[in-house]
Short mmCIF file of C-alpha atoms in Angstrom, two decimals:
data_model
loop_
_atom_site.label_atom_id
_atom_site.label_comp_id
_atom_site.label_asym_id
_atom_site.label_seq_id
_atom_site.Cartn_x
_atom_site.Cartn_y
_atom_site.Cartn_z
CA UNK A 1 -14.17 2.68 29.97
CA UNK A 2 -16.62 1.90 27.16
CA UNK A 3 -16.20 -0.76 24.50
CA UNK A 4 -15.08 1.97 22.09
CA UNK A 5 -12.44 3.11 24.61
CA UNK A 6 -11.00 -0.39 24.97
CA UNK A 7 -11.02 -0.90 21.20
CA UNK A 8 -9.28 2.42 20.67
CA UNK A 9 -6.55 1.25 23.07
CA UNK A 10 -6.28 -1.98 21.06
CA UNK A 11 -6.13 0.12 17.88
CA UNK A 12 -3.16 2.05 19.26
CA UNK A 13 -1.45 -1.28 19.97
CA UNK A 14 -2.16 -2.49 16.43
CA UNK A 15 -0.52 0.64 14.98
CA UNK A 16 2.81 -0.35 16.56
CA UNK A 17 3.33 -3.01 13.90
CA UNK A 18 5.51 -2.38 10.87
CA UNK A 19 3.17 -2.64 7.89
CA UNK A 20 5.77 -4.29 5.66
CA UNK A 21 6.56 -6.95 8.28
CA UNK A 22 2.94 -8.06 8.68
CA UNK A 23 1.94 -8.08 4.97
CA UNK A 24 -0.17 -9.60 3.58
CA UNK A 25 -1.84 -9.65 7.00
CA UNK A 26 -3.76 -6.75 8.59
CA UNK A 27 -2.99 -4.61 11.63
CA UNK A 28 -4.61 -6.22 14.68
CA UNK A 29 -4.52 -5.36 18.37
CA UNK A 30 -6.21 -7.16 21.26
CA UNK A 31 -6.93 -6.72 24.98
CA UNK A 32 -8.09 -9.08 27.71
CA UNK A 33 -10.17 -7.24 30.32
CA UNK A 34 -11.26 -8.82 33.62
CA UNK A 35 -14.64 -8.45 35.36
CA UNK A 36 -13.47 -5.33 37.19
CA UNK A 37 -12.55 -3.56 33.94
CA UNK A 38 -8.80 -3.96 34.39
CA UNK A 39 -6.70 -4.76 31.32
CA UNK A 40 -4.82 -7.94 32.21
CA UNK A 41 -3.51 -8.89 28.79
CA UNK A 42 -2.56 -7.10 25.59
CA UNK A 43 -0.93 -7.92 22.30
CA UNK A 44 -0.67 -7.04 18.64
CA UNK A 45 0.28 -8.88 15.46
CA UNK A 46 3.98 -8.19 14.88
CA UNK A 47 5.05 -10.30 11.91
CA UNK A 48 3.42 -12.41 9.20
CA UNK A 49 3.51 -16.07 10.15
CA UNK A 50 3.88 -15.35 13.85
CA UNK A 51 1.31 -15.23 16.67
CA UNK A 52 -1.88 -13.25 16.13
CA UNK A 53 -2.91 -10.44 18.47
CA UNK A 54 -5.46 -12.60 20.30
CA UNK A 55 -2.80 -15.20 21.11
CA UNK A 56 -0.41 -12.53 22.36
CA UNK A 57 -3.08 -10.99 24.61
CA UNK A 58 -4.19 -14.35 26.02
CA UNK A 59 -0.60 -15.39 26.73
CA UNK A 60 -0.01 -12.04 28.44
CA UNK A 61 -3.13 -12.50 30.57
CA UNK A 62 -2.00 -15.95 31.66
CA UNK A 63 1.00 -14.35 33.34
CA UNK A 64 -1.43 -12.63 35.74
CA UNK A 65 -4.60 -14.73 35.77
CA UNK A 66 -4.91 -18.26 34.42
CA UNK A 67 -8.70 -18.29 34.57
CA UNK A 68 -10.18 -16.29 31.69
CA UNK A 69 -13.75 -17.51 32.12
CA UNK A 70 -15.01 -14.10 33.31
CA UNK A 71 -13.01 -11.89 30.96
CA UNK A 72 -13.78 -9.99 27.76
CA UNK A 73 -11.60 -10.04 24.65
CA UNK A 74 -11.48 -6.76 22.74
CA UNK A 75 -10.00 -7.22 19.27
CA UNK A 76 -9.76 -4.72 16.42
CA UNK A 77 -10.51 -7.32 13.72
CA UNK A 78 -12.85 -10.29 13.60
CA UNK A 79 -10.93 -13.36 14.88
CA UNK A 80 -9.75 -15.74 12.18
CA UNK A 81 -11.52 -19.06 11.77
CA UNK A 82 -9.28 -20.81 9.25
CA UNK A 83 -5.87 -22.43 9.39
CA UNK A 84 -3.13 -20.55 7.59
CA UNK A 85 0.41 -20.22 8.89
CA UNK A 86 -1.12 -20.25 12.39
CA UNK A 87 -4.14 -22.09 13.90
CA UNK A 88 -7.61 -20.45 14.04
CA UNK A 89 -7.93 -17.91 16.85
CA UNK A 90 -11.58 -18.92 17.33
CA UNK A 91 -10.42 -22.33 18.60
CA UNK A 92 -8.16 -20.73 21.21
CA UNK A 93 -10.89 -18.33 22.38
CA UNK A 94 -13.29 -21.26 22.90
CA UNK A 95 -10.62 -23.36 24.62
CA UNK A 96 -9.97 -20.52 27.06
CA UNK A 97 -13.73 -20.22 27.77
CA UNK A 98 -13.70 -16.47 27.20
CA UNK A 99 -17.40 -15.56 27.47
CA UNK A 100 -17.46 -12.26 25.55
CA UNK A 101 -15.69 -10.88 22.48
CA UNK A 102 -15.99 -7.29 21.25
CA UNK A 103 -14.95 -6.72 17.63
CA UNK A 104 -13.85 -3.38 16.12
CA UNK A 105 -14.07 -4.30 12.42
CA UNK A 106 -15.18 -7.25 10.31
CA UNK A 107 -12.71 -9.23 8.24
CA UNK A 108 -13.33 -8.85 4.47
CA UNK A 109 -11.71 -12.23 3.80
CA UNK A 110 -14.53 -14.62 2.81
CA UNK A 111 -12.66 -17.46 4.54
CA UNK A 112 -13.19 -15.75 7.90
CA UNK A 113 -16.45 -16.26 9.79
CA UNK A 114 -15.11 -15.98 13.32
CA UNK A 115 -17.95 -13.91 14.73
CA UNK A 116 -20.57 -16.45 13.65
CA UNK A 117 -18.55 -19.40 14.91
CA UNK A 118 -18.09 -17.81 18.32
CA UNK A 119 -21.75 -16.78 18.58
CA UNK A 120 -22.94 -20.27 17.61
CA UNK A 121 -20.70 -21.70 20.33
CA UNK A 122 -22.39 -19.51 22.97
CA UNK A 123 -19.90 -16.64 23.16
CA UNK A 124 -21.45 -13.19 23.51
CA UNK A 125 -20.26 -11.29 20.44
CA UNK A 126 -20.55 -7.51 20.33
CA UNK A 127 -19.76 -5.39 17.29
CA UNK A 128 -18.41 -1.90 17.95
CA UNK A 129 -17.21 -0.82 14.52
CA UNK A 130 -14.76 2.09 14.56
CA UNK A 131 -13.87 4.03 11.39
CA UNK A 132 -10.24 4.56 12.43
CA UNK A 133 -9.75 0.79 12.63
CA UNK A 134 -11.16 0.25 9.14
CA UNK A 135 -9.00 3.10 7.80
CA UNK A 136 -5.89 1.53 9.34
CA UNK A 137 -6.52 -1.62 7.30
CA UNK A 138 -7.43 0.02 4.00
CA UNK A 139 -4.54 -1.78 2.32
CA UNK A 140 -5.68 -5.20 3.58
CA UNK A 141 -9.29 -4.49 2.61
CA UNK A 142 -8.31 -3.56 -0.96
CA UNK A 143 -6.09 -6.65 -1.25
CA UNK A 144 -8.89 -8.92 -0.04
CA UNK A 145 -11.90 -7.34 -1.72
CA UNK A 146 -10.39 -6.35 -5.07
CA UNK A 147 -7.79 -9.13 -5.29
CA UNK A 148 -5.10 -6.69 -6.31
CA UNK A 149 -2.46 -4.39 -4.83
CA UNK A 150 -3.37 -0.96 -3.55
CA UNK A 151 -2.28 1.69 -6.09
CA UNK A 152 -1.12 5.11 -4.88
CA UNK A 153 -0.40 7.69 -7.57
CA UNK A 154 2.13 10.34 -6.57
CA UNK A 155 3.06 13.42 -8.55
CA UNK A 156 4.59 16.86 -8.04
CA UNK A 157 3.01 19.60 -10.12
CA UNK A 158 3.12 23.32 -10.71
CA UNK A 159 0.07 25.34 -9.73
CA UNK A 160 -1.30 24.81 -13.24
CA UNK A 161 -0.85 21.02 -13.21
CA UNK A 162 2.44 20.65 -15.10
CA UNK A 163 4.90 17.90 -14.16
CA UNK A 164 7.71 18.74 -16.58
CA UNK A 165 8.62 21.11 -19.38
CA UNK A 166 8.08 20.13 -23.03
CA UNK A 167 11.44 18.30 -23.06
CA UNK A 168 10.60 16.23 -19.99
CA UNK A 169 12.75 18.13 -17.50
CA UNK A 170 11.22 18.07 -14.01
CA UNK A 171 14.12 18.60 -11.56
CA UNK A 172 12.98 20.10 -9.38
CA UNK A 173 9.36 21.16 -9.22
CA UNK A 174 8.97 20.12 -5.57
CA UNK A 175 11.23 21.23 -2.74
CA UNK A 176 13.68 19.16 -0.71
CA UNK A 177 11.27 18.60 2.18
CA UNK A 178 8.66 17.13 -0.17
CA UNK A 179 11.24 14.86 -1.76
CA UNK A 180 12.33 13.62 1.67
CA UNK A 181 8.70 12.74 2.44
CA UNK A 182 8.46 10.73 -0.77
CA UNK A 183 11.39 8.56 0.35
CA UNK A 184 10.79 8.50 4.12
CA UNK A 185 7.08 7.69 3.88
CA UNK A 186 5.68 6.94 0.43
CA UNK A 187 8.47 4.78 -0.99
CA UNK A 188 9.25 3.30 2.41
CA UNK A 189 5.65 2.08 2.78
CA UNK A 190 5.39 0.72 -0.77
CA UNK A 191 6.30 -2.77 -1.92
CA UNK A 192 7.14 -1.56 -5.43
CA UNK A 193 7.27 1.47 -7.69
CA UNK A 194 5.37 1.30 -10.98
CA UNK A 195 6.74 3.37 -13.83
CA UNK A 196 7.54 3.23 -17.53
CA UNK A 197 10.68 2.45 -19.51
CA UNK A 198 10.58 5.98 -20.88
CA UNK A 199 10.69 7.43 -17.36
CA UNK A 200 13.63 5.36 -16.13
CA UNK A 201 15.61 5.98 -19.31
CA UNK A 202 14.89 9.71 -19.35
CA UNK A 203 15.43 10.41 -15.65
CA UNK A 204 18.33 7.97 -15.08
CA UNK A 205 16.73 7.41 -11.65
CA UNK A 206 17.72 4.68 -9.19
CA UNK A 207 14.15 4.24 -7.92
CA UNK A 208 15.29 3.03 -4.51
CA UNK A 209 14.61 4.39 -1.00
CA UNK A 210 16.97 7.10 0.18
CA UNK A 211 15.50 7.91 3.56
CA UNK A 212 16.80 10.82 5.63
CA UNK A 213 19.99 9.97 7.58
CA UNK A 214 19.87 6.33 6.48
CA UNK A 215 21.55 4.09 3.95
CA UNK A 216 19.75 3.57 0.65
CA UNK A 217 17.37 0.61 0.67
CA UNK A 218 16.23 -1.61 -2.16
CA UNK A 219 12.72 -1.41 -3.56
CA UNK A 220 11.00 -3.60 -6.14
CA UNK A 221 10.52 -1.87 -9.46
CA UNK A 222 7.75 -2.63 -11.98
CA UNK A 223 8.42 -1.21 -15.42
CA UNK A 224 5.94 -1.08 -18.26
CA UNK A 225 8.27 -1.87 -21.15
CA UNK A 226 6.41 -3.42 -24.06
CA UNK A 227 9.47 -3.24 -26.34
CA UNK A 228 11.85 -4.33 -23.54
CA UNK A 229 14.00 -1.30 -24.23
CA UNK A 230 15.74 -1.37 -20.84
CA UNK A 231 17.30 -4.69 -21.84
CA UNK A 232 19.07 -3.25 -24.88
CA UNK A 233 22.91 -2.96 -24.66
CA UNK A 234 22.88 0.84 -24.53
CA UNK A 235 20.76 0.72 -21.34
CA UNK A 236 22.70 -1.94 -19.43
CA UNK A 237 24.23 0.69 -17.13
CA UNK A 238 20.97 2.35 -16.10
CA UNK A 239 21.00 3.15 -12.34
CA UNK A 240 18.04 0.79 -11.79
CA UNK A 241 20.43 -2.13 -12.37
CA UNK A 242 22.15 -1.71 -9.02
CA UNK A 243 23.19 -4.80 -7.06
CA UNK A 244 19.86 -6.13 -5.81
CA UNK A 245 19.86 -8.74 -3.04
CA UNK A 246 16.27 -8.51 -1.75
CA UNK A 247 14.32 -6.93 -4.60
CA UNK A 248 13.50 -7.44 -8.26
CA UNK A 249 12.81 -5.55 -11.44
CA UNK A 250 9.61 -6.78 -13.10
CA UNK A 251 9.26 -5.94 -16.79
CA UNK A 252 5.70 -5.90 -18.14
CA UNK A 253 5.41 -6.82 -21.81
CA UNK A 254 3.39 -8.91 -24.26
CA UNK A 255 6.47 -9.94 -26.19
CA UNK A 256 8.81 -12.92 -26.03
CA UNK A 257 12.40 -12.59 -24.84
CA UNK A 258 14.81 -15.51 -25.14
CA UNK A 259 18.15 -13.97 -24.15
CA UNK A 260 19.54 -14.39 -20.62
CA UNK A 261 18.14 -11.83 -18.18
CA UNK A 262 20.23 -9.67 -15.84
CA UNK A 263 20.26 -10.74 -12.18
CA UNK A 264 16.98 -10.17 -10.32
CA UNK A 265 15.07 -9.21 -13.45
CA UNK A 266 11.83 -11.03 -14.25
CA UNK A 267 9.52 -10.68 -17.23
CA UNK A 268 5.75 -10.76 -16.62
CA UNK A 269 3.58 -11.23 -19.68
CA UNK A 270 0.48 -9.07 -19.71
CA UNK A 271 -2.10 -7.67 -22.11
CA UNK A 272 -1.95 -4.40 -24.02
CA UNK A 273 -5.14 -2.95 -25.45
CA UNK A 274 -4.60 -0.37 -28.22
CA UNK A 275 -1.15 0.28 -26.79
CA UNK A 276 -2.35 0.75 -23.19
CA UNK A 277 -1.44 -1.83 -20.59
CA UNK A 278 -4.19 -3.86 -18.94
CA UNK A 279 -2.97 -4.52 -15.41
CA UNK A 280 -6.05 -6.52 -14.42
CA UNK A 281 -4.50 -9.64 -15.95
CA UNK A 282 -1.50 -9.59 -13.60
CA UNK A 283 -2.83 -8.01 -10.40
CA UNK A 284 -3.33 -11.33 -8.63
CA UNK A 285 0.13 -12.44 -9.76
CA UNK A 286 1.66 -9.32 -8.21
CA UNK A 287 -0.31 -9.92 -5.02
CA UNK A 288 1.06 -13.48 -4.98
CA UNK A 289 4.55 -11.98 -4.90
CA UNK A 290 3.52 -10.08 -1.73
CA UNK A 291 3.39 -6.80 -3.64
CA UNK A 292 0.48 -5.38 -1.67
CA UNK A 293 1.04 -1.65 -2.20
CA UNK A 294 2.31 0.00 -5.38
CA UNK A 295 3.49 3.60 -5.70
CA UNK A 296 2.95 4.96 -9.21
CA UNK A 297 5.63 7.41 -10.36
CA UNK A 298 5.07 8.04 -14.04
CA UNK A 299 4.05 10.48 -16.74
CA UNK A 300 0.70 11.89 -17.76
CA UNK A 301 -0.20 9.13 -20.22
CA UNK A 302 0.11 6.27 -17.71
CA UNK A 303 -1.45 8.37 -14.94
CA UNK A 304 -4.54 8.96 -17.09
CA UNK A 305 -4.69 5.32 -18.22
CA UNK A 306 -4.66 4.00 -14.65
CA UNK A 307 -7.34 6.50 -13.67
CA UNK A 308 -9.54 5.37 -16.55
CA UNK A 309 -9.03 1.74 -15.51
CA UNK A 310 -10.18 2.74 -11.98
CA UNK A 311 -7.03 1.25 -10.48
CA UNK A 312 -5.92 4.28 -8.46
CA UNK A 313 -7.01 4.11 -4.82
CA UNK A 314 -5.24 7.23 -3.56
CA UNK A 315 -3.91 10.29 -5.36
CA UNK A 316 -1.13 12.28 -3.69
CA UNK A 317 -0.30 15.60 -5.29
CA UNK A 318 2.49 17.91 -4.21
CA UNK A 319 1.25 21.33 -5.38
CA UNK A 320 4.28 23.56 -5.77
CA UNK A 321 4.45 27.38 -6.02
CA UNK A 322 5.48 27.75 -9.65
CA UNK A 323 3.95 28.00 -13.11
CA UNK A 324 4.86 26.56 -16.50
CA UNK A 325 3.09 28.75 -19.05
CA UNK A 326 4.14 26.73 -22.09
CA UNK A 327 1.08 24.95 -23.49
CA UNK A 328 3.36 22.09 -24.54
CA UNK A 329 4.62 21.50 -21.00
CA UNK A 330 3.66 18.06 -19.71
CA UNK A 331 0.42 17.58 -17.78
CA UNK A 332 -0.05 15.36 -14.74
CA UNK A 333 -2.86 13.64 -16.69
CA UNK A 334 -2.64 13.40 -20.45
CA UNK A 335 -5.33 11.50 -22.32
CA UNK A 336 -6.31 12.26 -25.91
CA UNK A 337 -9.91 11.19 -25.46
CA UNK A 338 -12.67 13.80 -25.41
CA UNK A 339 -14.08 14.30 -21.90
CA UNK A 340 -17.01 16.43 -20.77
CA UNK A 341 -17.41 18.04 -17.38
CA UNK A 342 -20.05 15.41 -16.60
CA UNK A 343 -17.37 12.72 -17.00
CA UNK A 344 -14.94 14.29 -14.55
CA UNK A 345 -13.21 12.03 -12.00
CA UNK A 346 -14.56 12.78 -8.54
CA UNK A 347 -12.21 12.86 -5.54
CA UNK A 348 -12.49 13.17 -1.78
CA UNK A 349 -9.80 15.06 0.15
CA UNK A 350 -8.61 12.98 3.10
CA UNK A 351 -5.34 14.60 4.21
CA UNK A 352 -3.25 17.74 3.77
CA UNK A 353 0.34 18.50 4.74
CA UNK A 354 2.60 21.48 4.16
CA UNK A 355 6.31 21.29 3.40
CA UNK A 356 7.49 24.90 3.46
CA UNK A 357 5.75 26.34 0.35
CA UNK A 358 4.74 22.96 -1.09
CA UNK A 359 1.27 21.67 -0.28
CA UNK A 360 0.50 17.93 -0.20
CA UNK A 361 -3.08 17.00 -1.04
CA UNK A 362 -4.14 13.39 -0.52
CA UNK A 363 -7.35 12.18 -2.16
CA UNK A 364 -9.40 9.02 -2.33
CA UNK A 365 -11.32 8.25 -5.47
CA UNK A 366 -15.08 8.25 -4.96
#
């Protein structure tokens, strides 16, 4: 087996982790391979605050061979060199006298310099960077490099880009299979949904996770509500105010509110520029609440605003086999500003899926 083969095996181990259980940490898998090429230890990071993949692999190897002085450690991410909830993995690697470490991707965290520390201590460090490993940790990379959550914008549209009729009615543009995917995958992977007060009041939506053949699960909800309309008496029975035990509703406003708040509701003060919210002022605060991935479910105005702020990392469109011919029907992006073809937003298609006659197109912004 080549270094890439061993790292791919470690990558498959890393993928076993539940993303929500390891956040804000990355997916990491590790192997210990002896001088004959046999894998004698393996492990992956399973839960934030618990043992890292390298520790798991070394402990596994000790069950078969206590002497690791002629082994190679294959790890999908550069070993950590700082003390967080667990000690630095570089210290353990040096203590075990492992002579060679092969790394599948570099850690974007500026606090990590594990490769240099190991090399300076005499360990042979080999880089074998694999694109699938970097793609697996796209969330972690965005969190670390941009100091903000990853934003995924999801919308279901007609063939001509309409998300609702002129009165805001949108049930249902997409089919049942597509809607199941939204709950089973997109909402289930997200730490919060971002929407507007207008959307939750109009749709009377619960905004939780209703996965197939499972009980409904809570999900944090972030609502742009400058006027704090959802807190008015006539909205006290909105479905979003279900009994929350593990999640919160975060209301984004620039206004003061002195009345008692409903249970599990928190106000976050942020900036509004000409009526449009500026999320850059609260992104680090959201990240501090372990909101690492946000699913945007909103109307054309907010969709366009977030695009213009270059906050959207992935765009997921369910293209559905119908047309709304009314010119006043609502567009997936709705910005009043003049835009030329030279100013178009450029996208890269990264995934497609089909749900009966609905087509899912997943894009990254270039």
